[in-house]
Every structure is written in structure tokens, then in C-alpha cells.
Short mmCIF file of C-alpha atoms in Angstrom, two decimals:
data_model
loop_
_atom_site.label_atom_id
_atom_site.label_comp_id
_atom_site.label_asym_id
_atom_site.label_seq_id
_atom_site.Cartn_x
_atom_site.Cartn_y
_atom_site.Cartn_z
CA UNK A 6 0.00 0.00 0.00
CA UNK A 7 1.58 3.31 -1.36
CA UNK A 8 0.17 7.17 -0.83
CA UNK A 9 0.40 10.04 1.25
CA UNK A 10 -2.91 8.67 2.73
CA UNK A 11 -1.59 5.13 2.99
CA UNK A 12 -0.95 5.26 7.10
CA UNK A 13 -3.96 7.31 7.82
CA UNK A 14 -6.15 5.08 5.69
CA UNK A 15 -4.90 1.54 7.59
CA UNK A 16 -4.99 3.81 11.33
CA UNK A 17 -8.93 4.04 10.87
CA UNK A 18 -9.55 0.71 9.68
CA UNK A 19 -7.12 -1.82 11.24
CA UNK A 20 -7.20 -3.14 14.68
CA UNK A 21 -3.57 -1.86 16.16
CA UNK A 22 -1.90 1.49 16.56
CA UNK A 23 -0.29 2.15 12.67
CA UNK A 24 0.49 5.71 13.93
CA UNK A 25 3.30 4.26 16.53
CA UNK A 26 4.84 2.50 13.56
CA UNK A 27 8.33 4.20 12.33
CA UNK A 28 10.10 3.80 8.98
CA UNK A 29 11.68 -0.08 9.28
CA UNK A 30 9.53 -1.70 12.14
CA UNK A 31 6.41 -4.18 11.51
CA UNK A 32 3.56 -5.21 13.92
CA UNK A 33 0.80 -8.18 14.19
CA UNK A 34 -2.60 -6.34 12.83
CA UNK A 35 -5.52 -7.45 10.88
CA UNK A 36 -9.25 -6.56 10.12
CA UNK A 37 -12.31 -6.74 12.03
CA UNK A 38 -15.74 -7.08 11.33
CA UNK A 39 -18.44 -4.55 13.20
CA UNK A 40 -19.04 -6.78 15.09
CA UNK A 41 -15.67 -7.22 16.29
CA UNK A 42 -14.57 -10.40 14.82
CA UNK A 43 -11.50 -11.17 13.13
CA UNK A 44 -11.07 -11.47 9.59
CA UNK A 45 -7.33 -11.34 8.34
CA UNK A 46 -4.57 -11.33 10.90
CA UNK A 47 -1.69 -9.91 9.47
CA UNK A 48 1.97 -8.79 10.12
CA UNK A 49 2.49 -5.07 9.07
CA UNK A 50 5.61 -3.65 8.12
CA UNK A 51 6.23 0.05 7.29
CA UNK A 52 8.64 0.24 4.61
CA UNK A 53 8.96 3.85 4.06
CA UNK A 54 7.01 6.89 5.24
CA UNK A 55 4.01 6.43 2.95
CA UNK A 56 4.35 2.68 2.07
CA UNK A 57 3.67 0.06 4.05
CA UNK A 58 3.78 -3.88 3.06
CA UNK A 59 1.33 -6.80 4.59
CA UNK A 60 2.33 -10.05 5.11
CA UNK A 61 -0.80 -12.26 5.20
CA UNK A 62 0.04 -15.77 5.22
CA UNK A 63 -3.62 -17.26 5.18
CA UNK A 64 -5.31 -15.07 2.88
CA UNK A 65 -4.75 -14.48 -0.70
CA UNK A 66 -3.64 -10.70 -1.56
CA UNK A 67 -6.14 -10.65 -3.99
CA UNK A 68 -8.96 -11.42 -1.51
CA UNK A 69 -7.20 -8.91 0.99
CA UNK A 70 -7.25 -6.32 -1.49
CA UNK A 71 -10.66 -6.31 -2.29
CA UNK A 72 -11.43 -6.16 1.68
CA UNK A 73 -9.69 -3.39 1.78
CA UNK A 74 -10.31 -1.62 -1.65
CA UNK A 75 -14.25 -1.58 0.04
CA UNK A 76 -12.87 1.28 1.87
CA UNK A 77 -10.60 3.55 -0.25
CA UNK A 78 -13.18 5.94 -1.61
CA UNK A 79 -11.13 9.05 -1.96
CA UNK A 80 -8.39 8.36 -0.43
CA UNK A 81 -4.85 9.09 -1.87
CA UNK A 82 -3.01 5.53 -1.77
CA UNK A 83 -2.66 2.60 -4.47
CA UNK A 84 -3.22 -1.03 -3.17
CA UNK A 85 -0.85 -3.64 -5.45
CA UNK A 86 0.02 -7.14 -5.11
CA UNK A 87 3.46 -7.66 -4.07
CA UNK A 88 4.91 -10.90 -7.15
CA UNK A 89 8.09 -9.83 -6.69
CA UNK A 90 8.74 -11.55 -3.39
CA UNK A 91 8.50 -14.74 -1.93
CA UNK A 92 8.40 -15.80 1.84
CA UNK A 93 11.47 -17.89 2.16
CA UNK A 94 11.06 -19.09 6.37
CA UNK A 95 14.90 -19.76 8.37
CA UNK A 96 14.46 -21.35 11.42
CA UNK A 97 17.20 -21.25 14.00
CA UNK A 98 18.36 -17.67 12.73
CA UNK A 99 18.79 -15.57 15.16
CA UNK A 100 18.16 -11.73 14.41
CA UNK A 101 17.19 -9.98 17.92
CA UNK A 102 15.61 -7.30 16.16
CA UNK A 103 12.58 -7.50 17.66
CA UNK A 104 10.03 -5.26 15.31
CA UNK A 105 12.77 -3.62 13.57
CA UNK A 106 12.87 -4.60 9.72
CA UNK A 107 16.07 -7.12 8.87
CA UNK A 108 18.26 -5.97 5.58
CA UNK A 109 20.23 -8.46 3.44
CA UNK A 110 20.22 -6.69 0.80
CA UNK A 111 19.58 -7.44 -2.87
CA UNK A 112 16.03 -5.75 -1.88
CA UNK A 113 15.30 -8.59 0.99
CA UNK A 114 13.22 -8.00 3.98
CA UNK A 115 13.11 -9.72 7.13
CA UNK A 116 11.12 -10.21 10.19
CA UNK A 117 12.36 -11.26 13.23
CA UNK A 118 9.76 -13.72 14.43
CA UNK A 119 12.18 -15.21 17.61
CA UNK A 120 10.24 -16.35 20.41
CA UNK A 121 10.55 -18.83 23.29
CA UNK A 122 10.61 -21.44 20.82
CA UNK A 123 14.16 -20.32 19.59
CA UNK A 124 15.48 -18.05 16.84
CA UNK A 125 13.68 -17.80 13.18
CA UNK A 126 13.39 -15.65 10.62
CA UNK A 127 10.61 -14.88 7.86
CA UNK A 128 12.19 -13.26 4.34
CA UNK A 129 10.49 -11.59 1.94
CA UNK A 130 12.81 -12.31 -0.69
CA UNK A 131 12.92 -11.54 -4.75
CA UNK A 132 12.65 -14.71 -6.88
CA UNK A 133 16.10 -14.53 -8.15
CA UNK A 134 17.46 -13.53 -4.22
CA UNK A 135 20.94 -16.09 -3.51
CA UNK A 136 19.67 -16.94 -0.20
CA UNK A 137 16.77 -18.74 -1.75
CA UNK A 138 16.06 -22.21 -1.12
CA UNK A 139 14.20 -24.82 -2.96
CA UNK A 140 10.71 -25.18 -1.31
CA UNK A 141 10.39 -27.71 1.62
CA UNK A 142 7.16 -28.23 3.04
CA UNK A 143 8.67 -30.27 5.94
CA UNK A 144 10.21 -26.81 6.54
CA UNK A 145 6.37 -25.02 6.23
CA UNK A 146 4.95 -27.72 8.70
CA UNK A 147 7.91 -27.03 11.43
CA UNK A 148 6.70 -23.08 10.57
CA UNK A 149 3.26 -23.55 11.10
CA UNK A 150 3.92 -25.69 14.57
CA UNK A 151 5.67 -22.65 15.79
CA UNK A 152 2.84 -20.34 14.78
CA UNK A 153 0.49 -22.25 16.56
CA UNK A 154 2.82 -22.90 19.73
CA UNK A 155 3.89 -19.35 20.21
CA UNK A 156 0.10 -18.61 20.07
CA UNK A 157 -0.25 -17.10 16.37
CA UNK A 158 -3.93 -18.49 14.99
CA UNK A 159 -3.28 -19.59 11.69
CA UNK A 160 -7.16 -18.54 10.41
CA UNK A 161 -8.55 -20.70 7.00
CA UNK A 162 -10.85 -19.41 5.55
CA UNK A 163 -13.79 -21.76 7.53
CA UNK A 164 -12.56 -19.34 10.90
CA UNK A 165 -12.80 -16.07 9.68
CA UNK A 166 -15.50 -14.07 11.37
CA UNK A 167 -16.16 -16.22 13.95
CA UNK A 168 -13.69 -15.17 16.82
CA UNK A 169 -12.84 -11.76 18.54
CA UNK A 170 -9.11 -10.70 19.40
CA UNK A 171 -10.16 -11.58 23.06
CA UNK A 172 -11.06 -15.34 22.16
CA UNK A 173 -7.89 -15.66 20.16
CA UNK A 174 -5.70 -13.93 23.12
CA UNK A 175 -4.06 -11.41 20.79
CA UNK A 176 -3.61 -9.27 23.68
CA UNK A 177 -0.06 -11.94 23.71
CA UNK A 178 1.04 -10.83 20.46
CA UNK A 179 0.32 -6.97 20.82
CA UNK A 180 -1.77 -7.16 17.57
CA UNK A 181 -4.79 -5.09 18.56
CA UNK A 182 -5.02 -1.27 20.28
CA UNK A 183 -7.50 0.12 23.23
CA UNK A 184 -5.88 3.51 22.95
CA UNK A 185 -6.10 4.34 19.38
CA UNK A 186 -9.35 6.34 17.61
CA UNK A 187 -12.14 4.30 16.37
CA UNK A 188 -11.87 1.00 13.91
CA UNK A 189 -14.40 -1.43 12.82
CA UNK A 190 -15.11 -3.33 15.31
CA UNK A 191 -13.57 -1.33 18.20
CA UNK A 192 -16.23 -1.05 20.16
CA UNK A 193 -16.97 -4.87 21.30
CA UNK A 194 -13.36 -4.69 21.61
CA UNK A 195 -13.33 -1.96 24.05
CA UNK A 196 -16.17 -3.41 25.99
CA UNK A 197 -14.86 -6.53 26.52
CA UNK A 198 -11.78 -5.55 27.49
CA UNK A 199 -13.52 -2.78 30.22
CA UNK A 200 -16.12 -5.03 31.64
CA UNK A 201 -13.60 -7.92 32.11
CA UNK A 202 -16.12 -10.05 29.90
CA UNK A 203 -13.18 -12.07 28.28
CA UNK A 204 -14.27 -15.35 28.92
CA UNK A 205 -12.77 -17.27 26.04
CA UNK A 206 -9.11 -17.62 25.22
CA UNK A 207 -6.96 -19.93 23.54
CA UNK A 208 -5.51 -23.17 24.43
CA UNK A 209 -2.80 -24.76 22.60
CA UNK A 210 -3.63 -28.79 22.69
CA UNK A 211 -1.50 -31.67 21.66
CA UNK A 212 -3.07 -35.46 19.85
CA UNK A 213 -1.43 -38.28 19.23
CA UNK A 214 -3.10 -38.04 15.36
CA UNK A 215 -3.67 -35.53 13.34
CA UNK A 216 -7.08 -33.10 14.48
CA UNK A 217 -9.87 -31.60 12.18
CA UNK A 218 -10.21 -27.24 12.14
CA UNK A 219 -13.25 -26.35 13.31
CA UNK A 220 -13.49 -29.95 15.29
CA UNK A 221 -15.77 -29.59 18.80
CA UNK A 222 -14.20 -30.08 21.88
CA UNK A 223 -15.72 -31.94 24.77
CA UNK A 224 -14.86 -32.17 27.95
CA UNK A 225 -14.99 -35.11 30.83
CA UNK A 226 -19.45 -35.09 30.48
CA UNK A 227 -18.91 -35.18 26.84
CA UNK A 228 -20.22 -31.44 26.74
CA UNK A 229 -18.63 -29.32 23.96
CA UNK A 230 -16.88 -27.14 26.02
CA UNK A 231 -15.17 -24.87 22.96
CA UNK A 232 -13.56 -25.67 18.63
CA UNK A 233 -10.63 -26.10 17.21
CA UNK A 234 -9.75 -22.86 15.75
CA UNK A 235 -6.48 -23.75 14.17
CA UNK A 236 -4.51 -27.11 13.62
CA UNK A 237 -1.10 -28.26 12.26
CA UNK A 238 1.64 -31.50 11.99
CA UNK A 239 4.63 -32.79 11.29
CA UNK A 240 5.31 -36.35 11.37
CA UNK A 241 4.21 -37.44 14.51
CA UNK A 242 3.21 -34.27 16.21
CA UNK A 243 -0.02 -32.84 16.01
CA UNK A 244 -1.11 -29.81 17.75
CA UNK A 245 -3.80 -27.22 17.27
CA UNK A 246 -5.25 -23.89 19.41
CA UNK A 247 -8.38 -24.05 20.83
CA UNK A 248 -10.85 -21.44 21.81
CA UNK A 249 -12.01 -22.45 25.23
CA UNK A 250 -13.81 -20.91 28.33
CA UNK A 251 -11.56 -19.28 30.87
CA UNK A 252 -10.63 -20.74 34.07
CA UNK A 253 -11.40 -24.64 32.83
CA UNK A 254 -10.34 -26.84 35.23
CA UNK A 255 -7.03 -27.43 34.43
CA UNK A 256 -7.42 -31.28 35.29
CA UNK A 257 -10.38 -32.21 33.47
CA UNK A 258 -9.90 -34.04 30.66
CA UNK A 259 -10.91 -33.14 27.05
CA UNK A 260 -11.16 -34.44 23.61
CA UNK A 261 -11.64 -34.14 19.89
CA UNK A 262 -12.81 -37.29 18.50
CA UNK A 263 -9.63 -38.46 20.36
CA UNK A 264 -7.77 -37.66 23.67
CA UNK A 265 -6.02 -34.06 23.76
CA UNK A 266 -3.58 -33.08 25.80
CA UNK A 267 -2.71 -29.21 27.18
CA UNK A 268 0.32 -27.58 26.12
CA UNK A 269 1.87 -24.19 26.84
CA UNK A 270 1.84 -21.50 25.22
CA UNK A 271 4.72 -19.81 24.31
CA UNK A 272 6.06 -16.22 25.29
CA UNK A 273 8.03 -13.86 23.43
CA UNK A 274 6.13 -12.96 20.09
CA UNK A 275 4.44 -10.06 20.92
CA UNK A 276 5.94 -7.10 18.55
#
């Protein structure tokens, strides 16, 4: 996204604080409904002071520009689709950066995405770009297992619009703002955050087979107690977050068509 109206345009209708961005740092972000419900989640990046780049790994640009391109009425800013790069993920890089943009050069763009998982980096790198590796999707597995285990919801398309940035605990990633103006949707988010009426959050939950998105899960009376919102694996681990009511009993026992088990969630993602 490119134009002097670019920042002002994604302040009013994205969930975090764009203003607090400077030249060369990136934050999580994404799109509500009215209603309050998350669309896209997205990592933001400002590239220069009236361009800014998003990095939406589960929904197509095109899609994401036509959410957006709802919006733009007069305002001074071009929306483009970004071929030129492709997200190359390094795992076990270590950066420190933080929310500070990475340089290689050769026109590549990095994001430190280091957590208490271990070092990795995501590069937004131009097809012809040396440090460019074949494809490996045992390497896009691993990714998505440390998405979901440092507590980013990977959203398909099934999950969109059916969660708030409360139920998904994006309050652990920094990704949403109660200080900023108004936003679609920033009123249920305001509420819920002043009336203490978060009572979903996510779980992260562990199988010994691979679980279904969207799955119910029941607890020890064979209630459903909450869904899978997200799922991933590699070889033989299988995880997924789950949206489920605050202060379960962190003994009882739950399933999804087979016996899950809880996992932490990991710190140290938040940008």
C-alpha cells in the first residue's frame, strides 16, 4: 500500500496502533468485522514513510485487497500485489531485532519472528534472491507448529469471522489497540476488554493423530466445552489452538474425537 494517505487510511480501519509505527519496524494487525470479529490477521511492516507492506500468510492478496479496496473511496493511496517476493522461512536464525525490519540486501526483507521457541526468521525475498532455497514443506509444517505454539492463529478461511481478538488472546502478540481512535469493530473490543467479559481464550492442545479445524471439543461429560480454531503437523506431532472458556479446570480431561492433551503457550512474540 503506497500514498500520502496510505498510514492514515490503515490507522482508521485496522485493529492496532499504525500511527506508533516508524520507517523499518512491523507489527501483528488485521481486520475486524463490526461486530468485532477477526477477519485477516496480518503482520504489518512500514517500509517507508508512505508505504507500508502486509504479510498475510492465510489469505490471498487478492482477496485482501478487495477487503480493503471496500474502503478507499477518496483516499490518496494505491493497493498492489506484491509478485516480486516470496516468503522464504529460516528457522534457527537468530536476528534480535525484535520489530525492527532485517536488511540483506539485494532488496530482501526480514522479520524477526524469535520467540521462546528459539530463533527464526521470515524473508520476503525476490525470486532470483541467492539466499533462496528450494521449497520444503517439511520446513512449512515445522513453521506452522511454531505459529500455533507461540500462540499465532493460523485462520482458514472456515474461521474467519467467527472469533474476537479476546477469544484468540491477541492481547499476547500486541496485535490489537485500546488507545487508538475508532476502527471497525472497536467497540466490542473496548467493551470486553472494560467489563472484564473475556471469557474465552486460547488453548494450545497436543493429539497423538492428526485433528480436524473447526473440530468440537468436549470435555470429561462429553459437553462441547469450545472448537478447534487452528490445527497443524509434522510427522508425529499434532497440535492445534483451541478457543475455550476461561478458568477450565485445568485437570479435566478433554477431547476431539480423540484424547487431547494441554500444552503451553509460548512467550516472546508479541511485537
Amino acid at each position: 500500500m503506497r500514498g500520502r494517505d496510505a498510514g492514515t487510511f490503515l490507522q482508521a480501519q485496522t485493529m492496532n496502533d499504525v500511527a506508533a509505527l516508524a520507517v523499518g519496524q512491523w507489527q501483528w494487525n488485521g481486520l475486524l468485522t463490526p461486530k468485532g470479529r477477526v477477519i485477516f490477521l496480518f503482520a504489518l511492516a512500514r517500509t517507508g514513510d508512505d508505504d507500508y507492506l502486509i504479510i498475510a500468510p492465510d489469505a490471498g492478496a487478492a482477496e485482501l485487497k478487495a477487503q480493503l479496496q471496500r474502503f478507499v473511496f477518496r483516499s490518496k493511496l494505491s493497493l498492489d500485489e506484491a509478485p516480486a517476493l516470496v516468503a522464504a522461512a529460516a528457522p534457527g536464525q537468530a536476528a534480535g531485532a525484535g520489530h525492527a525490519l532485517l536488511d540483506a540486501g539485494g532488496g530482501a526483507i526480514g522479520l524477526d519472528l524469535a520467540g521462546e521457541g528459539g530463533p527464526r526468521c521470515l524473508w520476503l525475498l525476490p525470486p532470483a534472491h541467492p539466499a533462496l532455497a528450494p521449497e520444503d514443506p517439511a520446513v512449512g509444517a515445522d513453521w506452522r507448529l511454531a505459529d500455533l505454539a507461540h500462540g499465532l492463529p493460523r485462520l482458514a478461511p472456515g474461521q474467519r469471522e467467527a472469533w474476537t481478538p479476546q477469544m484468540l488472546s491477541l492481547e499476547r502478540l500486541g496485535a490489537f489497540s485500546l488507545k487508538k481512535g475508532c476502527y471497525p469493530g472497536q467497540e466490542i473490543v473496548a467493551r470486553t476488554h472494560y467489563l472484564g467479559q473475556a471469557k474465552r481464550g486460547l488453548q494450545r492442545l497436543g493429539a497423538a493423530a492428526a485433528l480436524a479445524e473447526a473440530a468440537p471439543v468436549a470435555g470429561p461429560d462429553g459437553q462441547e466445552l469450545g472448537k478447534l480454531a487452528c490445527v497443524a503437523s509434522h510427522g508425529d506431532r499434532h497440535e492445534a489452538l483451541a478457543v475455550l472458556p476461561a478458568g477450565l479446570d485445568a485437570a479435566a480431561p478433554l477431547a476431539a474425537g480423540q484424547p487431547l492433551v494441554r500444552l503451553p503457550l509460548l512467550g516472546g512474540l508479541a511485537r
